[in-house]
XYZ file of N, CA and C in Angstrom:
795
model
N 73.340 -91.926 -50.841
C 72.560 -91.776 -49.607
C 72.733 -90.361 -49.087
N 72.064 -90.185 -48.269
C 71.506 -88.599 -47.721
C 72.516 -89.047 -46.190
N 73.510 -87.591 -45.884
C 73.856 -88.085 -44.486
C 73.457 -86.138 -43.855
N 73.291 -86.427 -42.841
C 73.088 -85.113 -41.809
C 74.700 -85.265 -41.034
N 75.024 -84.157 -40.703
C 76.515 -83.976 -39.789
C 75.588 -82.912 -38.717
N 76.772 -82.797 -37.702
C 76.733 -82.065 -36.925
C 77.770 -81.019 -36.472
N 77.867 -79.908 -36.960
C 79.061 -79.280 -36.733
C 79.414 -77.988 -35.622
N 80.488 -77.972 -34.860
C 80.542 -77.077 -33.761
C 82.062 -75.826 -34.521
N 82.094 -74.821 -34.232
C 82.606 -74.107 -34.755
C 82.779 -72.871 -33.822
N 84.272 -72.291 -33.886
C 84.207 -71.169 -33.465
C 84.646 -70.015 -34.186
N 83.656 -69.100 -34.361
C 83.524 -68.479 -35.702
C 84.420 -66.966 -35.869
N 84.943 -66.988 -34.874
C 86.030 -65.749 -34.719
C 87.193 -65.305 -35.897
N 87.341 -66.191 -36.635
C 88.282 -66.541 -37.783
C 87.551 -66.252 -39.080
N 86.306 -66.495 -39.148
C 85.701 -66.802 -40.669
C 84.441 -65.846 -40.494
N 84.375 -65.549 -41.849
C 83.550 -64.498 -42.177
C 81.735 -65.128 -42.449
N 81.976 -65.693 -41.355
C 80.382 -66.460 -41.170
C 80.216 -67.568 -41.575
N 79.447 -68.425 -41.893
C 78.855 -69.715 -42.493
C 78.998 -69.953 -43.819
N 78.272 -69.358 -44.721
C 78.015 -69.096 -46.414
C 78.987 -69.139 -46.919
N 79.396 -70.143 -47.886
C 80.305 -69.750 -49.060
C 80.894 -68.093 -49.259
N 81.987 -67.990 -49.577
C 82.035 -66.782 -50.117
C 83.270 -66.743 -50.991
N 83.229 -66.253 -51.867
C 84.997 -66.117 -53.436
C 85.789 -66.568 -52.823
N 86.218 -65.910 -51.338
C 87.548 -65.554 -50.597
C 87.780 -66.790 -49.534
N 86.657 -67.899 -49.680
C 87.061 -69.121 -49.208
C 86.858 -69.063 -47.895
N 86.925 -67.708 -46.911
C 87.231 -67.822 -45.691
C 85.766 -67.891 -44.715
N 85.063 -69.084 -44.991
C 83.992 -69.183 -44.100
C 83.460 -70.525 -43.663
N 82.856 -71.024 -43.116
C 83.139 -72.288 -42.482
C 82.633 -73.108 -43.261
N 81.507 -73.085 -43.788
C 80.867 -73.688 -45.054
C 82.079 -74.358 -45.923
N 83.287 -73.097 -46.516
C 83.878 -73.453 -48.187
C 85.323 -74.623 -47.196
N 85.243 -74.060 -45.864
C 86.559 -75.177 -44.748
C 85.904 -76.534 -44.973
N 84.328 -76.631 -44.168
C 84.034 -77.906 -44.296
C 83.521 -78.237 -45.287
N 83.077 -78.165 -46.611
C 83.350 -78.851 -47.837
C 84.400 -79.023 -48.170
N 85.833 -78.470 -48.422
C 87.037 -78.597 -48.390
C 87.383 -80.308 -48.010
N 87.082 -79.951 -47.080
C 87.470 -81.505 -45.820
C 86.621 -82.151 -46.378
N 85.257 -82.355 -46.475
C 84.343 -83.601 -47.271
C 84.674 -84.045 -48.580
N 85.609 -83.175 -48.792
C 86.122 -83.363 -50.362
C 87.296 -84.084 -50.294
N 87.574 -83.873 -49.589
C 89.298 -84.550 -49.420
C 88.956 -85.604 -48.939
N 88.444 -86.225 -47.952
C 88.137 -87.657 -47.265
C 86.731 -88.190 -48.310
N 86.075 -87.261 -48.995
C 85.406 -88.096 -49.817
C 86.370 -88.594 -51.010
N 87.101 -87.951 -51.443
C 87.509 -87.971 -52.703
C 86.762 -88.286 -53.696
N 85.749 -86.588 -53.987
C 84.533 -86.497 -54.441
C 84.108 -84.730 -53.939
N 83.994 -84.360 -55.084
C 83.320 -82.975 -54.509
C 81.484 -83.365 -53.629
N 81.855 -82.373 -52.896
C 80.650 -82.713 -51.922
C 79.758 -81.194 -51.335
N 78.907 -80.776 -51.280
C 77.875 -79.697 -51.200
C 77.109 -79.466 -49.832
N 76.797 -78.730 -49.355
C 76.240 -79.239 -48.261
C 74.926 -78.154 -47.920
N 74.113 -78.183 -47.355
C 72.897 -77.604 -46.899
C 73.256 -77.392 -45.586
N 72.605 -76.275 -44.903
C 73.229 -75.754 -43.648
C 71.710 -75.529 -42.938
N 71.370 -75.995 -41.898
C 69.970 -75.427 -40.973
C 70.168 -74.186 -40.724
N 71.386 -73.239 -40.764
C 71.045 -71.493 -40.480
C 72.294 -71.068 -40.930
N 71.898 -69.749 -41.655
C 73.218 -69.671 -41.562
C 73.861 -68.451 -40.338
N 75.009 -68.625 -40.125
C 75.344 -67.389 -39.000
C 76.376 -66.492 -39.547
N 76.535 -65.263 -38.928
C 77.599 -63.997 -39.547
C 78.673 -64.809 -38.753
N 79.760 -63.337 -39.756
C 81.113 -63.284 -39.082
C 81.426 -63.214 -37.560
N 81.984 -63.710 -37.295
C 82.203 -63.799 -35.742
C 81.088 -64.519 -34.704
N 79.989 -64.948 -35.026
C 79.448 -65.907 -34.754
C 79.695 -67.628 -34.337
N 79.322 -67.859 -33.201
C 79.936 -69.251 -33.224
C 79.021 -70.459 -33.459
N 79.167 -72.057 -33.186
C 78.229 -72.927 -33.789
C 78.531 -73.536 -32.637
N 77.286 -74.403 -32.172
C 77.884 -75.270 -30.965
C 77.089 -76.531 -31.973
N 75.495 -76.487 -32.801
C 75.462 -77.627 -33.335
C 74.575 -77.375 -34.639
N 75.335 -77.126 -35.449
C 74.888 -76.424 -36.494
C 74.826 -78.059 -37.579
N 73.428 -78.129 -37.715
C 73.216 -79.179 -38.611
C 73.088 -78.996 -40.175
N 73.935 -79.787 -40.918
C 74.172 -79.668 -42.238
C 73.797 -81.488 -43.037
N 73.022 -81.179 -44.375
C 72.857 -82.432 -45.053
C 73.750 -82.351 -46.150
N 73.735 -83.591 -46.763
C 74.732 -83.985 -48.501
C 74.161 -85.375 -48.708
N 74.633 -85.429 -49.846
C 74.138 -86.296 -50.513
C 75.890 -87.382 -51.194
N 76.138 -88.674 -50.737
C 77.191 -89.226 -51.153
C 76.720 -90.653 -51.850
N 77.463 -91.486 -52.759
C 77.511 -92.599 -52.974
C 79.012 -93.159 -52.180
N 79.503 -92.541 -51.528
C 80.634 -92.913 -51.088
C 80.678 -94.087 -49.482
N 80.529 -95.226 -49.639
C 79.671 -96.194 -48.632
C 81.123 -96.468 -47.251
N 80.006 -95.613 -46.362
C 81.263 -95.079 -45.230
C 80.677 -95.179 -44.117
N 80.991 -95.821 -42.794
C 80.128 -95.817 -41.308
C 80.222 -94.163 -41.135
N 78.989 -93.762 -40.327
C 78.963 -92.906 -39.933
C 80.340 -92.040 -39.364
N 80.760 -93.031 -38.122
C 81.918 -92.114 -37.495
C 83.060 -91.990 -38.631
N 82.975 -92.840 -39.147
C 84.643 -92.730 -40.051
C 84.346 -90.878 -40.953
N 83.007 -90.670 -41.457
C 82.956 -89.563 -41.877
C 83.533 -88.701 -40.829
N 82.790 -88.713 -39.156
C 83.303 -87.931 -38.504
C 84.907 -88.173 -38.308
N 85.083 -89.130 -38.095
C 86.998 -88.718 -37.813
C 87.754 -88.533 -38.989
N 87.401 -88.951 -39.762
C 88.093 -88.221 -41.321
C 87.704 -87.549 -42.243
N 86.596 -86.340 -42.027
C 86.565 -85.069 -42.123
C 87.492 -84.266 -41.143
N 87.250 -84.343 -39.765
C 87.561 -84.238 -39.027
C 89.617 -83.499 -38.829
N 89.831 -84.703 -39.635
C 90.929 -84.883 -40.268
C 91.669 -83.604 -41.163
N 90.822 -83.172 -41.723
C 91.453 -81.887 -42.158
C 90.600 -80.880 -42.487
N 90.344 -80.452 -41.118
C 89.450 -79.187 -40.809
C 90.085 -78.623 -39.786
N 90.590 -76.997 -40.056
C 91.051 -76.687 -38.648
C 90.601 -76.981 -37.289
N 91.607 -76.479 -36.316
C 90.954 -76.944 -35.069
C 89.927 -76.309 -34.200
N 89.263 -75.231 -35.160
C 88.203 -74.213 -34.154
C 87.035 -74.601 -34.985
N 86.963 -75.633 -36.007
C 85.784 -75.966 -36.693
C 85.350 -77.870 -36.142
N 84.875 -78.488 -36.112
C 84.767 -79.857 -35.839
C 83.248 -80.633 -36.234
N 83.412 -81.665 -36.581
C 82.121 -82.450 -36.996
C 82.157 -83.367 -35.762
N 80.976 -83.131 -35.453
C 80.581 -84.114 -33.931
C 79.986 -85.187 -34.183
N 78.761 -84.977 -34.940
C 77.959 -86.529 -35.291
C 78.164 -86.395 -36.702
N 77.571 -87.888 -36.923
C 77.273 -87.950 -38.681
C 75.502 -89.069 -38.365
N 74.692 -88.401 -39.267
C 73.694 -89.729 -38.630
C 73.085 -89.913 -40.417
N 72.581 -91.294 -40.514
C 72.329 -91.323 -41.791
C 70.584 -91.307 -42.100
N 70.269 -90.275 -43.249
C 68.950 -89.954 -43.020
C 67.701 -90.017 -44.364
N 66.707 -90.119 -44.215
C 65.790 -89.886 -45.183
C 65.810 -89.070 -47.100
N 65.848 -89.759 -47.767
C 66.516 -89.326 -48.691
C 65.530 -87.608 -49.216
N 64.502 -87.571 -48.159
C 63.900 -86.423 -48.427
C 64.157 -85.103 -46.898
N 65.359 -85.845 -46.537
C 65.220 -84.688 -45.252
C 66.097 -83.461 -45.773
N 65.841 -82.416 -45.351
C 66.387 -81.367 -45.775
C 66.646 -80.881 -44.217
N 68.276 -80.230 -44.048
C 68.125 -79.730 -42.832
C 67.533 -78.064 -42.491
N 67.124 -77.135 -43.603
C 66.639 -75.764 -43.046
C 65.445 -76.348 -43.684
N 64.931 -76.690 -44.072
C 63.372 -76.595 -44.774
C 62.551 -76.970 -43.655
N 63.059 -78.439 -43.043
C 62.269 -79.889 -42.421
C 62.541 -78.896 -40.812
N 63.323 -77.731 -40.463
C 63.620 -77.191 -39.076
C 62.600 -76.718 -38.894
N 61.944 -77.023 -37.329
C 60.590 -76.324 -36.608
C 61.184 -75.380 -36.281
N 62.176 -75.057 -35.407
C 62.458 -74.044 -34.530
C 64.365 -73.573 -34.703
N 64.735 -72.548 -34.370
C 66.361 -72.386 -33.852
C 66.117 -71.408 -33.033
N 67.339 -72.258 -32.717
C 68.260 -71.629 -31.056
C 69.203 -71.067 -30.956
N 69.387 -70.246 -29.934
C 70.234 -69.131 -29.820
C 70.996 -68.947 -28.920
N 71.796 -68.787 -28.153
C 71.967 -68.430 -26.931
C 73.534 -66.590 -26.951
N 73.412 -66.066 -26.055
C 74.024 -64.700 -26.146
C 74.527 -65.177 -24.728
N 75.687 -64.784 -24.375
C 76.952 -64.573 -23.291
C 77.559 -63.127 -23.014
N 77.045 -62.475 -22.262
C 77.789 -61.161 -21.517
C 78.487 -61.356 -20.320
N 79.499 -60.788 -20.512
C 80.003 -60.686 -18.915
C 80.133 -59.402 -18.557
N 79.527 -59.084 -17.038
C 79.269 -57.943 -16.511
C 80.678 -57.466 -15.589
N 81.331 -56.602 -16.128
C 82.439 -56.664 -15.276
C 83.419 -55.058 -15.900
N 83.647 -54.789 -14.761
C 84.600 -52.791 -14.950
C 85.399 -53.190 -15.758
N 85.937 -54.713 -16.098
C 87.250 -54.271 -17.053
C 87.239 -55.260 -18.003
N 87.632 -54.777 -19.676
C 87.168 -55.415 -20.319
C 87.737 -57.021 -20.246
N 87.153 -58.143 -20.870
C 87.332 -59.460 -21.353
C 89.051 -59.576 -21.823
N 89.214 -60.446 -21.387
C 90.959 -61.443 -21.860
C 90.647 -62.998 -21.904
N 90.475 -63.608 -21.256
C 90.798 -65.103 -21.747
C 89.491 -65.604 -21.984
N 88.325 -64.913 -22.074
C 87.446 -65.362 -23.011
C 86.950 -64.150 -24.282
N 87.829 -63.255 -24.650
C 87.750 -62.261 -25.400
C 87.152 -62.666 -26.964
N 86.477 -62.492 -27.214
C 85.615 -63.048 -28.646
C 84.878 -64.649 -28.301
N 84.805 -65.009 -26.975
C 83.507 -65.831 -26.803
C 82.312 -65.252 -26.230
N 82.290 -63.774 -25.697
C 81.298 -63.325 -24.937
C 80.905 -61.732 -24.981
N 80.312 -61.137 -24.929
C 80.000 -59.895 -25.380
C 80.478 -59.574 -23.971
N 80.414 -58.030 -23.751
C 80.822 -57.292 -22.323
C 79.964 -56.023 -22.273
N 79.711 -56.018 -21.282
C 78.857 -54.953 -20.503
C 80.164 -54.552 -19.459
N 80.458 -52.861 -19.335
C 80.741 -52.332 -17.559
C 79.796 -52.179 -16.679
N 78.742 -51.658 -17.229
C 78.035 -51.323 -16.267
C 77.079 -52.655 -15.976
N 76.479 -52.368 -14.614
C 75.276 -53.731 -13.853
C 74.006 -53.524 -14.552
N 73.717 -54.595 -14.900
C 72.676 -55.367 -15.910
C 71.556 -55.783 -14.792
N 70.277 -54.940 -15.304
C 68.819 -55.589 -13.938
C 68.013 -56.272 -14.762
N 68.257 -57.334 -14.217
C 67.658 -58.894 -14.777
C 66.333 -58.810 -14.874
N 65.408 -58.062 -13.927
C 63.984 -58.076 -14.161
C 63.521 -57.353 -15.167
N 64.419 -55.595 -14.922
C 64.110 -55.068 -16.022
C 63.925 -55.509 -17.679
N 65.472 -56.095 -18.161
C 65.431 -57.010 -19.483
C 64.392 -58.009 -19.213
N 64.089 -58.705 -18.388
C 62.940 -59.942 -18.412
C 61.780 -59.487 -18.699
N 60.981 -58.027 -18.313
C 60.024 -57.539 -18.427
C 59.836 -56.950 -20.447
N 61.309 -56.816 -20.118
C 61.154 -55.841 -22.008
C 61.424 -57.182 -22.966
N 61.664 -58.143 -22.010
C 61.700 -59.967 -23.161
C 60.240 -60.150 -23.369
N 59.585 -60.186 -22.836
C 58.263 -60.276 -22.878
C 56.698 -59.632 -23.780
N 57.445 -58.473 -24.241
C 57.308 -57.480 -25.320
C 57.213 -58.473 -26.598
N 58.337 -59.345 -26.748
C 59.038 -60.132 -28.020
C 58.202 -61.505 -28.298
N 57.865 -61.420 -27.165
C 57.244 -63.155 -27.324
C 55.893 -63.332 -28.159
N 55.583 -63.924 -29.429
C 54.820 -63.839 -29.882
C 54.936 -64.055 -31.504
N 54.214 -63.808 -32.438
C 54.290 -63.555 -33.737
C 54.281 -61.952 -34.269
N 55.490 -61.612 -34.329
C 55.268 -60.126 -34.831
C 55.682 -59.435 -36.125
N 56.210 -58.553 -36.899
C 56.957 -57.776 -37.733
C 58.464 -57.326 -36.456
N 59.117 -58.006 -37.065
C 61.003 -57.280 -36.107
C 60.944 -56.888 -37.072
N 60.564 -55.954 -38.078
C 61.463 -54.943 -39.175
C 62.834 -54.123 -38.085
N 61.762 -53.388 -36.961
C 63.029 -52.421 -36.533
C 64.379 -53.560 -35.881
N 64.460 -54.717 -35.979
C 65.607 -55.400 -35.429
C 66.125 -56.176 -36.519
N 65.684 -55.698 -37.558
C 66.085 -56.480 -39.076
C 67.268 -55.311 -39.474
N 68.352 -56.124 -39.727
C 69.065 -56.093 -40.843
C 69.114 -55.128 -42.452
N 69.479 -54.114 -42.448
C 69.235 -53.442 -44.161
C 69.755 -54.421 -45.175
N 70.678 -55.177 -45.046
C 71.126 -56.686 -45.928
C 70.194 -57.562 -45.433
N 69.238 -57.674 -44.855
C 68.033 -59.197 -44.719
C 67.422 -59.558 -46.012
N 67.758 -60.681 -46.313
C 66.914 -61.249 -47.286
C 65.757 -62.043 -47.232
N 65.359 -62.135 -46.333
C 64.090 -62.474 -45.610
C 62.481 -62.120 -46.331
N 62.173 -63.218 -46.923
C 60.856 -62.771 -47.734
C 60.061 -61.625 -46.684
N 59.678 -62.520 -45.407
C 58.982 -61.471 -44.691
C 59.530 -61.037 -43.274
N 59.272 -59.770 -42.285
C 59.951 -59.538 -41.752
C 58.749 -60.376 -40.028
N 58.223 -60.610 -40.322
C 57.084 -61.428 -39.619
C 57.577 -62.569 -39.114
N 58.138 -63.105 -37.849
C 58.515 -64.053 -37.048
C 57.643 -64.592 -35.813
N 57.763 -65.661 -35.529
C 57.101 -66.327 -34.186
C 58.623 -66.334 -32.878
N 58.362 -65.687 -32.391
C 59.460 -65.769 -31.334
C 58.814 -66.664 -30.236
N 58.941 -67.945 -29.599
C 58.913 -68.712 -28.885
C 59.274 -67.999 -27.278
N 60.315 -67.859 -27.294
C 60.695 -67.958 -26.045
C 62.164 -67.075 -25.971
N 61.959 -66.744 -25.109
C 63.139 -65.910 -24.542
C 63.507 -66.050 -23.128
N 64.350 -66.756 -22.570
C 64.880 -66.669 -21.089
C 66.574 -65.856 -20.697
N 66.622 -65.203 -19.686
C 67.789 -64.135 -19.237
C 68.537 -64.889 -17.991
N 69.297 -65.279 -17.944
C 69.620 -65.839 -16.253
C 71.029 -65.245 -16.077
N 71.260 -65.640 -14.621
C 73.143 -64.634 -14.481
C 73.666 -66.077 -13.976
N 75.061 -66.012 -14.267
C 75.213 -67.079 -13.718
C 77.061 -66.518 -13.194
N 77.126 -65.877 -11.777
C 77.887 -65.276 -11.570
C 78.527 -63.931 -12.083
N 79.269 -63.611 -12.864
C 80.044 -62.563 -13.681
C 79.089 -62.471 -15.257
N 78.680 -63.961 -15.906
C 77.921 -63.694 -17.046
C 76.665 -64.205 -17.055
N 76.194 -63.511 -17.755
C 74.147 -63.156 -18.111
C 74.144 -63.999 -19.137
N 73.302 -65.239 -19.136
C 73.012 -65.734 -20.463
C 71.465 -65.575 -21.022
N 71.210 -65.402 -22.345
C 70.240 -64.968 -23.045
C 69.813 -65.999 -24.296
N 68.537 -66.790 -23.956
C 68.282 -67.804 -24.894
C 67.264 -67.180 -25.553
N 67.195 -67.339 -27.017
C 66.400 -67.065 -27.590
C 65.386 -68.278 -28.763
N 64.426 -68.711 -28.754
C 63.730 -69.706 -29.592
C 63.195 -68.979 -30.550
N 63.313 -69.560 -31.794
C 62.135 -69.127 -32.690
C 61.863 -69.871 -33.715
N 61.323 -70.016 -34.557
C 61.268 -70.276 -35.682
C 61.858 -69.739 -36.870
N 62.084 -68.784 -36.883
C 63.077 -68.504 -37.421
C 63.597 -67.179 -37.377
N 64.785 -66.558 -37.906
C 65.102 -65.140 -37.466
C 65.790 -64.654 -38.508
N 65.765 -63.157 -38.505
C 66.125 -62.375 -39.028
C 67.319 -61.907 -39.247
N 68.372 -61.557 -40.065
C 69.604 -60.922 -40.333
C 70.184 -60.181 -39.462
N 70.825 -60.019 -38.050
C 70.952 -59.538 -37.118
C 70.260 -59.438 -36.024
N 69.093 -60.050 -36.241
C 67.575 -59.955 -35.596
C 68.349 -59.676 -33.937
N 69.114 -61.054 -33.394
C 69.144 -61.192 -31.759
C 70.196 -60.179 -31.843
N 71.466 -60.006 -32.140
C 72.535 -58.763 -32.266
C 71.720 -57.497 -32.016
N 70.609 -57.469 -33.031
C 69.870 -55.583 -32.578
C 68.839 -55.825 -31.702
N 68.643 -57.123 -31.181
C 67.680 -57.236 -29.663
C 68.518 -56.841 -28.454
N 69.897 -57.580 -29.108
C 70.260 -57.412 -27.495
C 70.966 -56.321 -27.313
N 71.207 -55.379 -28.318
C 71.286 -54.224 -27.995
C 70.395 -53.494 -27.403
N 68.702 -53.313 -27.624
C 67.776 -52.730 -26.691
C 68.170 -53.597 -25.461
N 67.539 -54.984 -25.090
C 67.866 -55.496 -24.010
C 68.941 -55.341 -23.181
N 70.455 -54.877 -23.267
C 71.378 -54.160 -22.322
C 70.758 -53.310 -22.431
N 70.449 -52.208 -23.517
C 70.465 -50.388 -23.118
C 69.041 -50.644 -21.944
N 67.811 -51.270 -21.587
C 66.993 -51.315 -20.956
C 67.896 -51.962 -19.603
N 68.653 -53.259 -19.902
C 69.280 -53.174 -18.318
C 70.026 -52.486 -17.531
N 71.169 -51.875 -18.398
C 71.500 -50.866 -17.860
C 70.836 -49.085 -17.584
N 69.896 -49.380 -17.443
C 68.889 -48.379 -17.534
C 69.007 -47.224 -18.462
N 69.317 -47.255 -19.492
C 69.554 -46.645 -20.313
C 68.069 -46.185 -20.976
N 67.392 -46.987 -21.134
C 66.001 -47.186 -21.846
C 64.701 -47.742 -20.519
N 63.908 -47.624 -20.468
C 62.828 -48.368 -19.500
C 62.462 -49.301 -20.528
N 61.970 -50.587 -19.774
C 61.648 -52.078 -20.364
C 60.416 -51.469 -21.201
N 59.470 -50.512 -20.702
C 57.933 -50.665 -22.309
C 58.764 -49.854 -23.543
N 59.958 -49.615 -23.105
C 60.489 -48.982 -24.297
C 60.918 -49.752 -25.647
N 60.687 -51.059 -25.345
C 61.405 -52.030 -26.463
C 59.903 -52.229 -27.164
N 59.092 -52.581 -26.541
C 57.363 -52.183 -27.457
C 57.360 -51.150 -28.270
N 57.850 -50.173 -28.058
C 57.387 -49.062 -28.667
C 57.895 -49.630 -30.298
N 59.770 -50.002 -29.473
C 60.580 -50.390 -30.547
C 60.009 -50.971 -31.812
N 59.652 -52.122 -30.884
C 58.977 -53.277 -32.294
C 57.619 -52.765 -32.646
N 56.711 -52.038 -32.029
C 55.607 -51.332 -32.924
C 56.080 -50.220 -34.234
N 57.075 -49.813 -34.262
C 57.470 -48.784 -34.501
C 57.490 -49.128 -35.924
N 58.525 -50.257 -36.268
C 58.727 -51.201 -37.195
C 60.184 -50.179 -37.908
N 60.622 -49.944 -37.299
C 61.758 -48.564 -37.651
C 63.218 -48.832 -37.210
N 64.418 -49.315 -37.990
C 65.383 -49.842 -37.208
C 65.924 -48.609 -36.551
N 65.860 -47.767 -36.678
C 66.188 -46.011 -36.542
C 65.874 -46.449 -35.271
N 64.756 -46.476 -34.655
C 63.993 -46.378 -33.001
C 64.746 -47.676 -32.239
N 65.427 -48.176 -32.531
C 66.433 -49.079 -31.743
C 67.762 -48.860 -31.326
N 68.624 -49.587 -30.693
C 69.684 -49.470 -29.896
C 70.783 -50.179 -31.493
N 71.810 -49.677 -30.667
C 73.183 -50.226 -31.990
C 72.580 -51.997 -31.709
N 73.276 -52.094 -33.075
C 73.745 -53.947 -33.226
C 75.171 -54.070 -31.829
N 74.590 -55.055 -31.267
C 75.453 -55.975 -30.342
C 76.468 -56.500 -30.860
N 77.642 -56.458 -30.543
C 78.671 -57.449 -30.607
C 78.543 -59.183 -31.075
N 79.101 -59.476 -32.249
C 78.627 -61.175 -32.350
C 79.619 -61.361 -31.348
N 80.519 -61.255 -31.050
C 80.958 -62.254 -29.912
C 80.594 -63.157 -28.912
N 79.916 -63.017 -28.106
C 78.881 -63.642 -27.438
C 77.628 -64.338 -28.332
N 77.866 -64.696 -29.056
C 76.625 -65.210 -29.891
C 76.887 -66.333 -30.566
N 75.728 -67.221 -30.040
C 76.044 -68.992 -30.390
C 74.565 -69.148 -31.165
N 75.139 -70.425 -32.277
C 73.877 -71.250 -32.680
C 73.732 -72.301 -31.984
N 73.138 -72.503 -30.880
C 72.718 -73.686 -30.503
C 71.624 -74.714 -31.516
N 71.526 -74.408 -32.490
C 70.999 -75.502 -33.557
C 69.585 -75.472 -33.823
N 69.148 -76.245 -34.698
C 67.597 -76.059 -35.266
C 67.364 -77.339 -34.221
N 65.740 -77.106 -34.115
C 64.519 -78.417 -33.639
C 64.444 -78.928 -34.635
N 64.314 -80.435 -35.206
C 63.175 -81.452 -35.388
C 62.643 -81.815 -34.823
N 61.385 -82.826 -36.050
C 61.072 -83.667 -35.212
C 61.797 -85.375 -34.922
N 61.498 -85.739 -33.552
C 61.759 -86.649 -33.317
C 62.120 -88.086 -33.759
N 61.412 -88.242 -35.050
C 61.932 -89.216 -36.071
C 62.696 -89.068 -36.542
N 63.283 -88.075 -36.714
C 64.408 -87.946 -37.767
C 65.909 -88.891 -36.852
N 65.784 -88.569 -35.435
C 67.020 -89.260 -34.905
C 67.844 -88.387 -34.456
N 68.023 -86.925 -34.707
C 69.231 -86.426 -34.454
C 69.707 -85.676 -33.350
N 70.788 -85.989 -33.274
C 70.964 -85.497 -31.604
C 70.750 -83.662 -31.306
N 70.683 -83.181 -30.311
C 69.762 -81.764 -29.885
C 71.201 -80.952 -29.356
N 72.235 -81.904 -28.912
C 73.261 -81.505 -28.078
C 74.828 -82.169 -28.501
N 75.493 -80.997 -27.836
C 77.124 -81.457 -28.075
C 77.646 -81.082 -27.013
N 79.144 -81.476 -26.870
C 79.862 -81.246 -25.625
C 79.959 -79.660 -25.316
N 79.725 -78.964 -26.314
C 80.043 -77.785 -26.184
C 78.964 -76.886 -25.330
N 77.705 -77.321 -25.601
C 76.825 -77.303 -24.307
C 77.040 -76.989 -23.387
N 78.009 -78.009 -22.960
C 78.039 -77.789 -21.248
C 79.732 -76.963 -20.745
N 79.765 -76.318 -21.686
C 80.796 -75.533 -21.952
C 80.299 -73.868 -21.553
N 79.295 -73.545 -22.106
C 78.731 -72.350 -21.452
C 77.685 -71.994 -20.403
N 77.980 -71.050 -19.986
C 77.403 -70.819 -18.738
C 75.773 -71.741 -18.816
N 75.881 -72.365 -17.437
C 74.307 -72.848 -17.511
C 73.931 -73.500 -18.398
N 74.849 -73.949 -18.986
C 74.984 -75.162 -20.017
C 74.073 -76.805 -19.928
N 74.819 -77.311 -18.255
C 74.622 -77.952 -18.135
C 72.964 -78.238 -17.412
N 72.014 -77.288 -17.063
C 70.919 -77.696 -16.585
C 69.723 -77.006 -18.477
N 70.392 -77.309 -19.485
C 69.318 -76.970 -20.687
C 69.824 -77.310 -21.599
């Protein structure tokens, strides 16, 4: 049978999602663990993958087992031996043709800055940092630039493997929520650094560094040269792919309501 998981992760430790020789990425941890409580090598399909230092709040993954197990028992005994900054939240059992990146309409994003003279400590590698004051209208005006179907070449990645550099960006919302700015991003799908070298224009425009029609120019340009540095992954979450609604699977985890403004989206 075909099962979907749900996995939350904090990616500060591992050198991103993807397999890699050196073992150290969240992917080769949680097969590890499906292997051990399967007792059975086990493979898994990932809805996105994310870089190093990147975190997961619900990063959906499929496999394929003959191993006849209730749902939760997968979750509490995977669970079981996976460090403690990685975790499987759901397990739901699914369509023997669902695929979790193929069958995904949309992914989600969300970015965490905190605006503040001195740098980050007790949330240091959950949130990016700005010193200087961030003008919310300004970035809202140069978000607006983005919304649409375009070429992000100039916010692509020189490692993107991306057949084309042509995306539908959905939606973009900016809100403050005291000390930190949160930054959602929708799309269908994205590019190899894509939100990292957005939200680098988007600070250099809030902190007035840049004027907001300046990020147009950016993405007309199609030139990663005419952009701002790559952003910090620190602040940078997968809030998870869309389906559709038949499939069953849940949209949310506790970890949700863990970051800013969590709890009203």
């Amino acid at each position: 049978m075909r099962l979907a998981l749900g996995i939350t992760y904090r990616g500060t430790a591992y050198h991103g999602w993807q397999s890699q020789p050196d073992g150290c990425t969240v992917q080769d941890h949680l097969e590890k663990a499906l292997t051990q409580f399967a007792v059975a090598p086990i493979h898994t399909v990932c809805a996105g993958r994310t870089d190093t230092g990147v975190h997961g709040l619900n990063q959906v993954v499929h496999f394929d087992t003959d191993r006849g197990r209730d749902p939760f028992s997968w979750v509490r005994g995977t669970n079981r031996y996976l460090p403690g900054d990685i975790a499987v939240q759901w397990c739901v059992p699914v369509a023997d043709d669902f695929h979790a990146r193929n069958l995904a309409r949309g992914r989600r994003y969300a970015y965490i800055v905190v605006e503040s003279p001195v740098k980050p400590s007790i949330d240091r590698g959950s949130v990016g940092w700005t010193f200087r004051p961030l003008d919310g209208e300004a970035m809202r005006r140069a978000a607006a630039h983005l919304i649409g179907e375009h070429d992000f070449s100039a916010f692509r990645s020189a490692d993107c493997q991306a057949l084309s550099p042509v995306k539908l960006m959905r939606e973009i919302t900016i809100e403050r929520h005291g000390a930190y700015w949160r930054f959602d991003f929708e799309a269908v799908a994205f590019l190899h650094h894509m939100i990292r070298n957005l939200m680098g224009c988007l600070i250099a425009v809030g902190t007035g560094t840049r004027p907001s029609d300046w990020v147009a120019e950016v993405l007309a340009s199609r030139s990663r040269e005419r952009a701002a540095p790559t952003f910090a992954p620190d602040g940078l979450y997968f809030l998870g792919p869309r389906y559709d609604a038949h499939h069953g699977l849940p949209t949310r985890t506790a970890g949700f309501d863990w970051l800013p403004g969590g709890s009203s989206r």
